[in-house]
PDB file of N, CA and C in Angstrom:
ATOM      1  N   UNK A 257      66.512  74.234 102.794  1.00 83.00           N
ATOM      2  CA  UNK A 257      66.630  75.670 102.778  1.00 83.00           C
ATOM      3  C   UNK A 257      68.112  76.052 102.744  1.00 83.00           C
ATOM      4  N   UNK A 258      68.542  76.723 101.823  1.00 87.00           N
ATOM      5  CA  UNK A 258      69.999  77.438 101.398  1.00 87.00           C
ATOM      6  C   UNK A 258      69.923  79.017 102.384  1.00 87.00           C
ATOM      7  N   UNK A 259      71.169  78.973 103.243  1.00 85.00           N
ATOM      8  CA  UNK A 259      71.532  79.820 103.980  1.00 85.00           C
ATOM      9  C   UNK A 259      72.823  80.513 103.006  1.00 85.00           C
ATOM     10  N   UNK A 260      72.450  81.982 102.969  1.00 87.00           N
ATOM     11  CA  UNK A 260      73.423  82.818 102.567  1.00 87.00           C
ATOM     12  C   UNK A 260      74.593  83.416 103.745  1.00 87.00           C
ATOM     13  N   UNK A 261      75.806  83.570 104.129  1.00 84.00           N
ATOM     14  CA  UNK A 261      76.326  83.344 104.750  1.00 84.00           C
ATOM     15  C   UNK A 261      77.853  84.653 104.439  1.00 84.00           C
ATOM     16  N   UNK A 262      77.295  85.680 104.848  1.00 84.00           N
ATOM     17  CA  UNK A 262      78.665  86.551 104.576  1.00 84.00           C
ATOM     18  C   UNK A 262      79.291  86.899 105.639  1.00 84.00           C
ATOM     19  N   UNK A 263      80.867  86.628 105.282  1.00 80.00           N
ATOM     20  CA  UNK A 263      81.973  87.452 106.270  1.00 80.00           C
ATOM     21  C   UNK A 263      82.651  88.333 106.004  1.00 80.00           C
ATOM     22  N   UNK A 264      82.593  89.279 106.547  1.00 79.00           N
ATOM     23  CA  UNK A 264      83.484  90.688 106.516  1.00 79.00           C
ATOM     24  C   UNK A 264      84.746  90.933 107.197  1.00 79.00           C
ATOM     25  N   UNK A 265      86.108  90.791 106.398  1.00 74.00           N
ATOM     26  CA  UNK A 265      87.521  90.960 107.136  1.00 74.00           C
ATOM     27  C   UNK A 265      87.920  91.979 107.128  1.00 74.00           C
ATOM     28  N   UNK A 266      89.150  92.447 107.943  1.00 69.00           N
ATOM     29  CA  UNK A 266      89.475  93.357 107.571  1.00 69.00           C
ATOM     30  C   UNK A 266      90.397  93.763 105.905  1.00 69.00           C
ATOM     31  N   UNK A 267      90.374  92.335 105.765  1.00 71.00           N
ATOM     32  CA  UNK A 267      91.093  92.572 104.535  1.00 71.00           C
ATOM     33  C   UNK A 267      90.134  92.330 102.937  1.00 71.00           C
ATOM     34  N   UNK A 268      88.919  91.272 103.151  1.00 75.00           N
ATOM     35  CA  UNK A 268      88.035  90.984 102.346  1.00 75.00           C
ATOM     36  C   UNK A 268      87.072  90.749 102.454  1.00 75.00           C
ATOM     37  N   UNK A 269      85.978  90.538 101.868  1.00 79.00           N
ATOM     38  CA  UNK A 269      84.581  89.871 101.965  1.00 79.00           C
ATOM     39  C   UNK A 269      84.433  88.710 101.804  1.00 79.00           C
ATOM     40  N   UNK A 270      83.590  88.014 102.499  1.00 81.00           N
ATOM     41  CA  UNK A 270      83.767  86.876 102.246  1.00 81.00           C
ATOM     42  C   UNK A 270      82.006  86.307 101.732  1.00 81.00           C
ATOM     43  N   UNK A 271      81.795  85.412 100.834  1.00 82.00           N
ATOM     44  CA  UNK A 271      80.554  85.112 100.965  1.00 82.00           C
ATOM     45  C   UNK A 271      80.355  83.187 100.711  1.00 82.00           C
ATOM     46  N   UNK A 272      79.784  82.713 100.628  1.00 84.00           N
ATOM     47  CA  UNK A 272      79.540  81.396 100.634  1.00 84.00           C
ATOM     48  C   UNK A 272      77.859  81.015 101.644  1.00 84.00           C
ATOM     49  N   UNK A 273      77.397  79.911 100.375  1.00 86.00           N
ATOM     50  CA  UNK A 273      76.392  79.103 100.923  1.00 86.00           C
ATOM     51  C   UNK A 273      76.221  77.732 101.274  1.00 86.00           C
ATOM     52  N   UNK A 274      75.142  77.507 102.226  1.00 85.00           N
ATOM     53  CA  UNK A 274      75.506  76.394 103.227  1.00 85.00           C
ATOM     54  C   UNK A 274      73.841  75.572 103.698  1.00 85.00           C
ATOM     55  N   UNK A 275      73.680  74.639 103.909  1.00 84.00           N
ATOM     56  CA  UNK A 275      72.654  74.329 104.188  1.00 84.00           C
ATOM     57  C   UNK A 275      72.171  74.307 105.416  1.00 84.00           C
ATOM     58  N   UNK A 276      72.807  74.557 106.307  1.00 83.00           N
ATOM     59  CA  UNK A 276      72.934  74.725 107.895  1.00 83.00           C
ATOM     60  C   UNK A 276      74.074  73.468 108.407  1.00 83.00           C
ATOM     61  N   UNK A 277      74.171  72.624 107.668  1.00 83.00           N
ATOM     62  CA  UNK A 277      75.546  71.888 107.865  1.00 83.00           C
ATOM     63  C   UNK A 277      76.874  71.588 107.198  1.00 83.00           C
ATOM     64  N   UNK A 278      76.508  71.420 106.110  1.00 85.00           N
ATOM     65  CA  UNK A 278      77.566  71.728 104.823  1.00 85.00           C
ATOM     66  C   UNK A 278      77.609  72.706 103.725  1.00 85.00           C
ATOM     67  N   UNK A 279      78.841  73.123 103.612  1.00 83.00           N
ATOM     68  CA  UNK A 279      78.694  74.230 102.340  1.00 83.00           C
ATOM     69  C   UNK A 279      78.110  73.596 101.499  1.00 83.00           C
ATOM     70  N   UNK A 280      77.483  74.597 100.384  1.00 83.00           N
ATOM     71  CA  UNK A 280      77.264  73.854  98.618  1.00 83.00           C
ATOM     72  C   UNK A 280      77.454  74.992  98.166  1.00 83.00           C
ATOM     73  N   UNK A 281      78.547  75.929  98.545  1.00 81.00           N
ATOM     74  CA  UNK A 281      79.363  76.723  96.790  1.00 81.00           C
ATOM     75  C   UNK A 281      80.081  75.945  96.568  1.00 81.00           C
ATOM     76  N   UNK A 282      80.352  76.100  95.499  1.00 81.00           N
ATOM     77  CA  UNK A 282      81.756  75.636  94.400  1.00 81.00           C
ATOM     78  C   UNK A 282      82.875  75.374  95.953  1.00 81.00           C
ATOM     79  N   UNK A 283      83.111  76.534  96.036  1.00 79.00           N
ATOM     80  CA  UNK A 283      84.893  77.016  97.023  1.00 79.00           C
ATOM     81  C   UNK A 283      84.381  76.098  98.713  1.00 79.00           C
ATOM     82  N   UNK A 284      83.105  75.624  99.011  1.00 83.00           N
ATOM     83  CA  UNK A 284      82.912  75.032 100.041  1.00 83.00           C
ATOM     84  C   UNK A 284      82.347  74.067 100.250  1.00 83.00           C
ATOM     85  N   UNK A 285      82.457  73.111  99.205  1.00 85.00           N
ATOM     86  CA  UNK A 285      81.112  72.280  98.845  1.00 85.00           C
ATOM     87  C   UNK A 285      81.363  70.855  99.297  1.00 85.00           C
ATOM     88  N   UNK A 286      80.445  70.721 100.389  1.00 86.00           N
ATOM     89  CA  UNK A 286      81.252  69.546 101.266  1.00 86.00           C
ATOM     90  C   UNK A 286      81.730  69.093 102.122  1.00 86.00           C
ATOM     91  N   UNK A 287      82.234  70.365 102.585  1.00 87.00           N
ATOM     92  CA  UNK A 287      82.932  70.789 103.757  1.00 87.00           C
ATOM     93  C   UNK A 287      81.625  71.138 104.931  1.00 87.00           C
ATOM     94  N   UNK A 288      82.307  70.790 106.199  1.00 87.00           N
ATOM     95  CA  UNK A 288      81.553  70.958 107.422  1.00 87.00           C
ATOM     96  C   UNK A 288      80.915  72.497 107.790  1.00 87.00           C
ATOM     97  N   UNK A 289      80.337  73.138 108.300  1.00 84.00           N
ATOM     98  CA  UNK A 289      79.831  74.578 108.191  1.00 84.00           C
ATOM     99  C   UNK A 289      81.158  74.990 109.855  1.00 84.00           C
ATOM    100  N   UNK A 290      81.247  74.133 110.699  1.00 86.00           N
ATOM    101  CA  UNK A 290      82.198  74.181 111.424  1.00 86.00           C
ATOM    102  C   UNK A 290      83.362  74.360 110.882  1.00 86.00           C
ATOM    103  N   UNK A 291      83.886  73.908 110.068  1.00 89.00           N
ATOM    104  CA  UNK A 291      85.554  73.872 109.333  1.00 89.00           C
ATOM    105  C   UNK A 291      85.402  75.335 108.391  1.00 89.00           C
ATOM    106  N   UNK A 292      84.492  75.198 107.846  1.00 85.00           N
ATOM    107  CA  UNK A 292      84.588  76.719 107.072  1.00 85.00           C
ATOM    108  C   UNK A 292      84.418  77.372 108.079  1.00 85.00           C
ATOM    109  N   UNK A 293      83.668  77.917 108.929  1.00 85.00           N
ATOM    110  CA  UNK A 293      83.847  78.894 109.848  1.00 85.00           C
ATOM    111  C   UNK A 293      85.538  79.079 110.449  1.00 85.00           C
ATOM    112  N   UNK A 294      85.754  78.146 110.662  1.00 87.00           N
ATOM    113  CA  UNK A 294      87.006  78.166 111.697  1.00 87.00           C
ATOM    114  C   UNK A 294      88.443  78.368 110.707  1.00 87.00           C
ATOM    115  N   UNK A 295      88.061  77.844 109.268  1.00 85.00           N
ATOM    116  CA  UNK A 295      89.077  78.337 108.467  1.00 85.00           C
ATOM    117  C   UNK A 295      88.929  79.722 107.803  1.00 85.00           C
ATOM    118  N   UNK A 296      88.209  80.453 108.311  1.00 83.00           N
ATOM    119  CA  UNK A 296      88.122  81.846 107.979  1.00 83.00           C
ATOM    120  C   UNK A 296      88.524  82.720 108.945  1.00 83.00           C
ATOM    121  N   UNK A 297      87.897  82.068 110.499  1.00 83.00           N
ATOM    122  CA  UNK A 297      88.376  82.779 111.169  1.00 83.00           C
ATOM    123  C   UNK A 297      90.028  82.981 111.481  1.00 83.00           C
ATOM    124  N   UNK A 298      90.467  81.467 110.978  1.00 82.00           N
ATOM    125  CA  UNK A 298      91.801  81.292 111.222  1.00 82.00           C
ATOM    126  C   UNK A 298      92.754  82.372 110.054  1.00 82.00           C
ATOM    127  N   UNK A 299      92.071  82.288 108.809  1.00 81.00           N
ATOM    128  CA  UNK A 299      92.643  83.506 107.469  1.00 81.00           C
ATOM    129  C   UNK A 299      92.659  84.384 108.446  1.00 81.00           C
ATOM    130  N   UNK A 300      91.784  85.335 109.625  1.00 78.00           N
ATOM    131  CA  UNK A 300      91.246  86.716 109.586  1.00 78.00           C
ATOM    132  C   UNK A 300      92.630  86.988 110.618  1.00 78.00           C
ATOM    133  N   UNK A 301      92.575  86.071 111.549  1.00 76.00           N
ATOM    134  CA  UNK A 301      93.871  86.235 112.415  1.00 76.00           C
ATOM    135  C   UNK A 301      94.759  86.434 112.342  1.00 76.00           C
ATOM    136  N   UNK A 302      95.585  85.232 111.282  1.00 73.00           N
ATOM    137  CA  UNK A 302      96.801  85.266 110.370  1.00 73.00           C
ATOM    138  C   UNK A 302      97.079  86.375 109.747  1.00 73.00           C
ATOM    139  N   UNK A 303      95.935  86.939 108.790  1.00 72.00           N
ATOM    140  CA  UNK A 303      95.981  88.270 107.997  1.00 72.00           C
ATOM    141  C   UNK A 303      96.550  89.637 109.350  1.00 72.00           C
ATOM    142  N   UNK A 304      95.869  89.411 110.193  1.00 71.00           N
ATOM    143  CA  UNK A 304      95.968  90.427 111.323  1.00 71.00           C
ATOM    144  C   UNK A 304      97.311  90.540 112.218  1.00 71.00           C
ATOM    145  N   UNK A 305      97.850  89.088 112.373  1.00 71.00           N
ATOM    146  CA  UNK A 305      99.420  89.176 113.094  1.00 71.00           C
ATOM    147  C   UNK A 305     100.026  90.129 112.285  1.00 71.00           C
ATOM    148  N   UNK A 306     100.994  90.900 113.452  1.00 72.00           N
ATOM    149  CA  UNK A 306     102.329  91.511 113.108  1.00 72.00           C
ATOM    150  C   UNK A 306     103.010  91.964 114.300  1.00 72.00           C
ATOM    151  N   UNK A 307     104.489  91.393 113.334  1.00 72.00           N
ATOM    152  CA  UNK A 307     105.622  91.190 114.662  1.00 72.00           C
ATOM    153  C   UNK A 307     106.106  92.711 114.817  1.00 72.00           C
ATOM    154  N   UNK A 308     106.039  93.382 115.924  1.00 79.00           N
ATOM    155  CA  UNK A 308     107.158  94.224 115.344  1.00 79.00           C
ATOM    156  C   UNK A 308     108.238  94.366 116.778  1.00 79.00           C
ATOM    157  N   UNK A 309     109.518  94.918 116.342  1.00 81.00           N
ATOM    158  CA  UNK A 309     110.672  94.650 116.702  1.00 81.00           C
ATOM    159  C   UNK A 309     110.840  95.207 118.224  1.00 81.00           C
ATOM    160  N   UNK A 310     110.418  96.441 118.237  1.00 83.00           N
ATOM    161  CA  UNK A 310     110.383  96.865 119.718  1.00 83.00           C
ATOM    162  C   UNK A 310     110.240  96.196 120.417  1.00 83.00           C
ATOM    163  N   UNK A 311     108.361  95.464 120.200  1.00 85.00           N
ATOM    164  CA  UNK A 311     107.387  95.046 121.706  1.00 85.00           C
ATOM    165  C   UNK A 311     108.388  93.806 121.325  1.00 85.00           C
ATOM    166  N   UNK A 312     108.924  93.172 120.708  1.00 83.00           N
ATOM    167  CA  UNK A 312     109.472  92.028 120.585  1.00 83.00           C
ATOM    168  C   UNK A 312     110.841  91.905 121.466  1.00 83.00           C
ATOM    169  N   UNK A 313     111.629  93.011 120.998  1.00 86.00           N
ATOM    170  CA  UNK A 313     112.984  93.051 121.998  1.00 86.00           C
ATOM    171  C   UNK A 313     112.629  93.562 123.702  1.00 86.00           C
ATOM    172  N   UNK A 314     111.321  94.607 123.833  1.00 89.00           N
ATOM    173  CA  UNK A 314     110.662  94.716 125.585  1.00 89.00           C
ATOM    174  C   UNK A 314     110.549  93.507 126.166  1.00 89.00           C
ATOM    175  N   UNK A 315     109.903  92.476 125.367  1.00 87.00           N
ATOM    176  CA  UNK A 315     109.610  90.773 125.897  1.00 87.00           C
ATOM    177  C   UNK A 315     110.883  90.494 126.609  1.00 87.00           C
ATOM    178  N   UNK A 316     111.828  89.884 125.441  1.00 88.00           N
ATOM    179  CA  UNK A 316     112.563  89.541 125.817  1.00 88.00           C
ATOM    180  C   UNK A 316     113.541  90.205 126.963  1.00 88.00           C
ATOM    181  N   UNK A 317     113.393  91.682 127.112  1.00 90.00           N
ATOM    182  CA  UNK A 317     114.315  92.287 128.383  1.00 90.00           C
ATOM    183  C   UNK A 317     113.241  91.878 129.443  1.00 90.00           C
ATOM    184  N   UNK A 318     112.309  92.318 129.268  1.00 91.00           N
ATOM    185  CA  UNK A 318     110.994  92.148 130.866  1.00 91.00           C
ATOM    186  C   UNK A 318     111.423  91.035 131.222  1.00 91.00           C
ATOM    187  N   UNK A 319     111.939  89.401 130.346  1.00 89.00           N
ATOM    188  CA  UNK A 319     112.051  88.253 130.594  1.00 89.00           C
ATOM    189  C   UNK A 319     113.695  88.349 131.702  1.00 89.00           C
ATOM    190  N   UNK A 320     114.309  89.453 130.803  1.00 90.00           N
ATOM    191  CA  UNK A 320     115.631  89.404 131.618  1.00 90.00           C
ATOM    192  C   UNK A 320     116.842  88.557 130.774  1.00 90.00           C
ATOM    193  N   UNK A 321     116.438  88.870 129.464  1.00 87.00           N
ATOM    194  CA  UNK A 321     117.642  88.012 128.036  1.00 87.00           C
ATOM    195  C   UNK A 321     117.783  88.945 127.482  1.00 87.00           C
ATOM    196  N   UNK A 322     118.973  89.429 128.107  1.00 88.00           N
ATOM    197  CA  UNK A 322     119.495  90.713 127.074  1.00 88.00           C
ATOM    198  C   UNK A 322     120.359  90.053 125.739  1.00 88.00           C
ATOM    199  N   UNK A 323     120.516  88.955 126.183  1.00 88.00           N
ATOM    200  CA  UNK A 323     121.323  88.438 124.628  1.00 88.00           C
ATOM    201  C   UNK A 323     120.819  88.541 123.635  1.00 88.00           C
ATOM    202  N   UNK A 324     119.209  87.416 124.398  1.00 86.00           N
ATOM    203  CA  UNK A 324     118.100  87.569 123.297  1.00 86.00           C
ATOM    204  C   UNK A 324     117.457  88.789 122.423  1.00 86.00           C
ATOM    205  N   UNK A 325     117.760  89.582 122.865  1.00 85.00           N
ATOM    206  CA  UNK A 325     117.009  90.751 122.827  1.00 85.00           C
ATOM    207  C   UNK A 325     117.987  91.581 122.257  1.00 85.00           C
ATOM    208  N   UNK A 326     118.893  91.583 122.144  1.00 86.00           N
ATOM    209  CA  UNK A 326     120.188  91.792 120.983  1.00 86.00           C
ATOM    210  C   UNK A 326     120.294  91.600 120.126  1.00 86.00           C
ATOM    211  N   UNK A 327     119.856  90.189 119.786  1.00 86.00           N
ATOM    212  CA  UNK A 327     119.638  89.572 118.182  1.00 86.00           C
ATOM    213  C   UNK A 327     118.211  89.802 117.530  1.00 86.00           C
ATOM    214  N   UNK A 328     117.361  91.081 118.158  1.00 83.00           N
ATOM    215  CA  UNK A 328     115.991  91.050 117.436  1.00 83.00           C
ATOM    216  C   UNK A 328     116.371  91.573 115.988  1.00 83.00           C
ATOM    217  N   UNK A 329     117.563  92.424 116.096  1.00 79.00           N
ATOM    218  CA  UNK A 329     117.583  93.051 114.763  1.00 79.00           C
ATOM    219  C   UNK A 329     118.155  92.680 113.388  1.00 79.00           C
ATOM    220  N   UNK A 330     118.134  90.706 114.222  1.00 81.00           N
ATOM    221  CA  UNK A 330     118.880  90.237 113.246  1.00 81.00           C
ATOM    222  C   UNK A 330     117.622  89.281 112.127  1.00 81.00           C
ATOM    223  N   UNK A 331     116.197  89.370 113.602  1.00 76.00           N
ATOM    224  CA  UNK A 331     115.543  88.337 112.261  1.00 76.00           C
ATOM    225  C   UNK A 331     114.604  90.054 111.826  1.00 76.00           C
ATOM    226  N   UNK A 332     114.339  88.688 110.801  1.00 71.00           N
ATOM    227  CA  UNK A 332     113.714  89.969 108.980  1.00 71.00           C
ATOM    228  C   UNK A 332     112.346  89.509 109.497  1.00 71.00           C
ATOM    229  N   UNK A 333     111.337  90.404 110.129  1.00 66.00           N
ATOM    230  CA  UNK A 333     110.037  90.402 110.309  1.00 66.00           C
ATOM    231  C   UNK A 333     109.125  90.657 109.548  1.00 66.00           C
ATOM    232  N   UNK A 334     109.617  91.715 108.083  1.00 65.00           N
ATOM    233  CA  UNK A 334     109.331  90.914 107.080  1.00 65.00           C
ATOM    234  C   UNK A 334     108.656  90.058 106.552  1.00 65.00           C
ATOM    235  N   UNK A 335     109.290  89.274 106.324  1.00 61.00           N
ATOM    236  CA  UNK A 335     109.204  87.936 105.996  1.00 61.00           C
ATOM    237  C   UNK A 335     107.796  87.042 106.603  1.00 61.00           C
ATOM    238  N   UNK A 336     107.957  87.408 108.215  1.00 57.00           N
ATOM    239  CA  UNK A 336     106.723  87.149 108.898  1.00 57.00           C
ATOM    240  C   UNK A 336     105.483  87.364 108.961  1.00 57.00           C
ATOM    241  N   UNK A 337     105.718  88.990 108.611  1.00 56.00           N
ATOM    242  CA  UNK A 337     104.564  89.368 107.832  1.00 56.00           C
ATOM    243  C   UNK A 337     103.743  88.992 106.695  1.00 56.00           C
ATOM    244  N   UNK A 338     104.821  88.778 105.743  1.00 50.00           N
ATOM    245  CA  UNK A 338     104.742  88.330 104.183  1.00 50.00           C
ATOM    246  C   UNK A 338     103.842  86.692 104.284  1.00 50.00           C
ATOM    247  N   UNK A 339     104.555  86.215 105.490  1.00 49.00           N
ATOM    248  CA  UNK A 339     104.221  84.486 105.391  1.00 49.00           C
ATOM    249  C   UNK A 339     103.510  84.087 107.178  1.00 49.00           C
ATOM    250  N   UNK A 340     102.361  84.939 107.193  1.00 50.00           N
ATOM    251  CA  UNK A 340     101.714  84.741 108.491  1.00 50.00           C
ATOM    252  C   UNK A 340     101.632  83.609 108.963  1.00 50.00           C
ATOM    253  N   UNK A 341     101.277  82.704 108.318  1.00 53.00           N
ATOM    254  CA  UNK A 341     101.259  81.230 108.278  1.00 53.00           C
ATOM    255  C   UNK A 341     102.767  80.727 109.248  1.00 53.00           C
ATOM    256  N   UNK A 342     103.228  81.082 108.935  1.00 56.00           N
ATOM    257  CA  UNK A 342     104.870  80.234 109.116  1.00 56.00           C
ATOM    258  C   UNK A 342     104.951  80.852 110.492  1.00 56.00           C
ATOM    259  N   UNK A 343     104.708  81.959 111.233  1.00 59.00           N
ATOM    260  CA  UNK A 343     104.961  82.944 112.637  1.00 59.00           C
ATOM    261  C   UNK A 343     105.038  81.667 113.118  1.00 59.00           C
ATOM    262  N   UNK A 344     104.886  80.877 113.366  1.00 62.00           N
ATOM    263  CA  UNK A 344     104.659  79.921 114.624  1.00 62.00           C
ATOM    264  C   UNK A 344     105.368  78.952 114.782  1.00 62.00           C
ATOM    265  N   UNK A 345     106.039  78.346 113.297  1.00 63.00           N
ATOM    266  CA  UNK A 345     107.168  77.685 113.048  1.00 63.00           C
ATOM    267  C   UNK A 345     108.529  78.665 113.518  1.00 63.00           C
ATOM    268  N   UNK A 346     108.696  79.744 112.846  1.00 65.00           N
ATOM    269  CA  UNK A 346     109.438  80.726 112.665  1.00 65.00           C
ATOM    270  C   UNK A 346     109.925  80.999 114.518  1.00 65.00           C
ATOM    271  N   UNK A 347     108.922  81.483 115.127  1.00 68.00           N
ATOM    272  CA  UNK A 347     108.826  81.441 116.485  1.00 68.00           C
ATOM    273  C   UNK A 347     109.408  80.472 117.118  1.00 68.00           C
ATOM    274  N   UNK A 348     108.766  79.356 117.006  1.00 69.00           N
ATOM    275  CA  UNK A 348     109.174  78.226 117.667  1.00 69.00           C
ATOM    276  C   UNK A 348     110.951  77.733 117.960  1.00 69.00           C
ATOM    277  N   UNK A 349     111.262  77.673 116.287  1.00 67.00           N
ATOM    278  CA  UNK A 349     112.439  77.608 115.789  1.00 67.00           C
ATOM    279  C   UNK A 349     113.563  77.926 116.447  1.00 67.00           C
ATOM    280  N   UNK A 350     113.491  80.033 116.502  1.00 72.00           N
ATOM    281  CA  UNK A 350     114.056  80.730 116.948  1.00 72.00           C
ATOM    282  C   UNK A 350     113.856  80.641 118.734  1.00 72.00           C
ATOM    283  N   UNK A 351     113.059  80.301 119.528  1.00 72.00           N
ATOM    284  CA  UNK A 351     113.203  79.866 120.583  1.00 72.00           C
ATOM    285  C   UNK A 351     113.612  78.674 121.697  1.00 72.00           C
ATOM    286  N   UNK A 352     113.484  77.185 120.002  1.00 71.00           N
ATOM    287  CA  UNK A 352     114.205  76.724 120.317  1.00 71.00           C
ATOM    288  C   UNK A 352     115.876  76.779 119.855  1.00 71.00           C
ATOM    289  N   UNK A 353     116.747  77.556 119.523  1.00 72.00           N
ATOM    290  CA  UNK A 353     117.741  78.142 118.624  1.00 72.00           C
ATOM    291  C   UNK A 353     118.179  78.611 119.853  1.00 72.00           C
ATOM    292  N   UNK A 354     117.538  79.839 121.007  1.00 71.00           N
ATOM    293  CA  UNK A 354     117.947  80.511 122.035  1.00 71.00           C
ATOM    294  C   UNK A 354     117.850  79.182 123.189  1.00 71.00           C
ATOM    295  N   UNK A 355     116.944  78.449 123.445  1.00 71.00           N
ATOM    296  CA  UNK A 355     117.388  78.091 124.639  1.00 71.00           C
ATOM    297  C   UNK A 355     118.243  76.694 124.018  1.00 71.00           C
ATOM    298  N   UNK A 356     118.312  76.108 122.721  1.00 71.00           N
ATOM    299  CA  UNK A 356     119.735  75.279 122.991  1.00 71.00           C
ATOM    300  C   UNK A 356     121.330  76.182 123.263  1.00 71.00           C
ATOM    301  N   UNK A 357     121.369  77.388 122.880  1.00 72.00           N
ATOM    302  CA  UNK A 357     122.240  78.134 122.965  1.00 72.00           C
ATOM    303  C   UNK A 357     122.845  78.557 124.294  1.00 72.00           C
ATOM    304  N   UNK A 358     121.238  78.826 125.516  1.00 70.00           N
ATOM    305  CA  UNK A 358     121.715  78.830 126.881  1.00 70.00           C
ATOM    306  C   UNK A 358     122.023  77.633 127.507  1.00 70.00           C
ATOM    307  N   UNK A 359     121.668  77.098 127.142  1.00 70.00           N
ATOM    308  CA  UNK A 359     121.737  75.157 127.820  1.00 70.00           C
ATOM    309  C   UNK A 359     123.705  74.875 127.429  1.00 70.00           C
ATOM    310  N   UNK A 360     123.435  75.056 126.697  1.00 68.00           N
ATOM    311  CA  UNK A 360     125.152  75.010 126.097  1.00 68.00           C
ATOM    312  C   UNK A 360     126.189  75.455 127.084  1.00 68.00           C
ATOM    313  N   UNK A 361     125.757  77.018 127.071  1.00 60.00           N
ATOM    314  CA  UNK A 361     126.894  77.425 127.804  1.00 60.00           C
ATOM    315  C   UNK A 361     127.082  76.853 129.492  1.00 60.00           C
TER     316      UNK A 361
END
């Protein structure tokens, strides 16, 4: 028995069929019904992040890094937006960037 299987994002529709364990469309065919789920949900999230600069520079003062929180207006969020995917590298990066910077001094 073929299960029809639609998801609704905020950004698209999604549809694909599945047998109750593996896809068999074309775009899923093969794949675990677990992994497609979780790689959609993971699109819906990604699609949904956004940085923005304020709540970003509040963090960092509530934390008590006014340095940090000085240089928000230097990264391009942008970009973050553009490449949801990357937030986490991007993030990471830049936090490790600030605390080799305090360790230093």
């Amino acid at each position: 028995m073929l299960i029809t299987e639609r998801w609704l994002s905020s950004k698209r529709a999604t549809e694909f069929v599945h047998d109750g364990q593996v896809g068999v469309s074309d775009s899923v065919k093969g794949q675990p019904l677990s992994k497609i789920r979780q790689q959609l949900a993971e699109e819906e999230v990604i699609s949904s992040i956004e940085v923005k600069p304020l709540v970003l520079r509040q963090h960092f003062l509530q934390q008590g890094n006014v340095a940090d929180a000085n240089l928000v207006d230097q990264v391009d969020v942008t970009a973050i937006r553009v490449k949801g995917g990357r937030i986490v590298n991007e993030v990471s990066f830049a936090g490790a960037s600030f605390l080799e910077g305090f360790l230093s001094v």
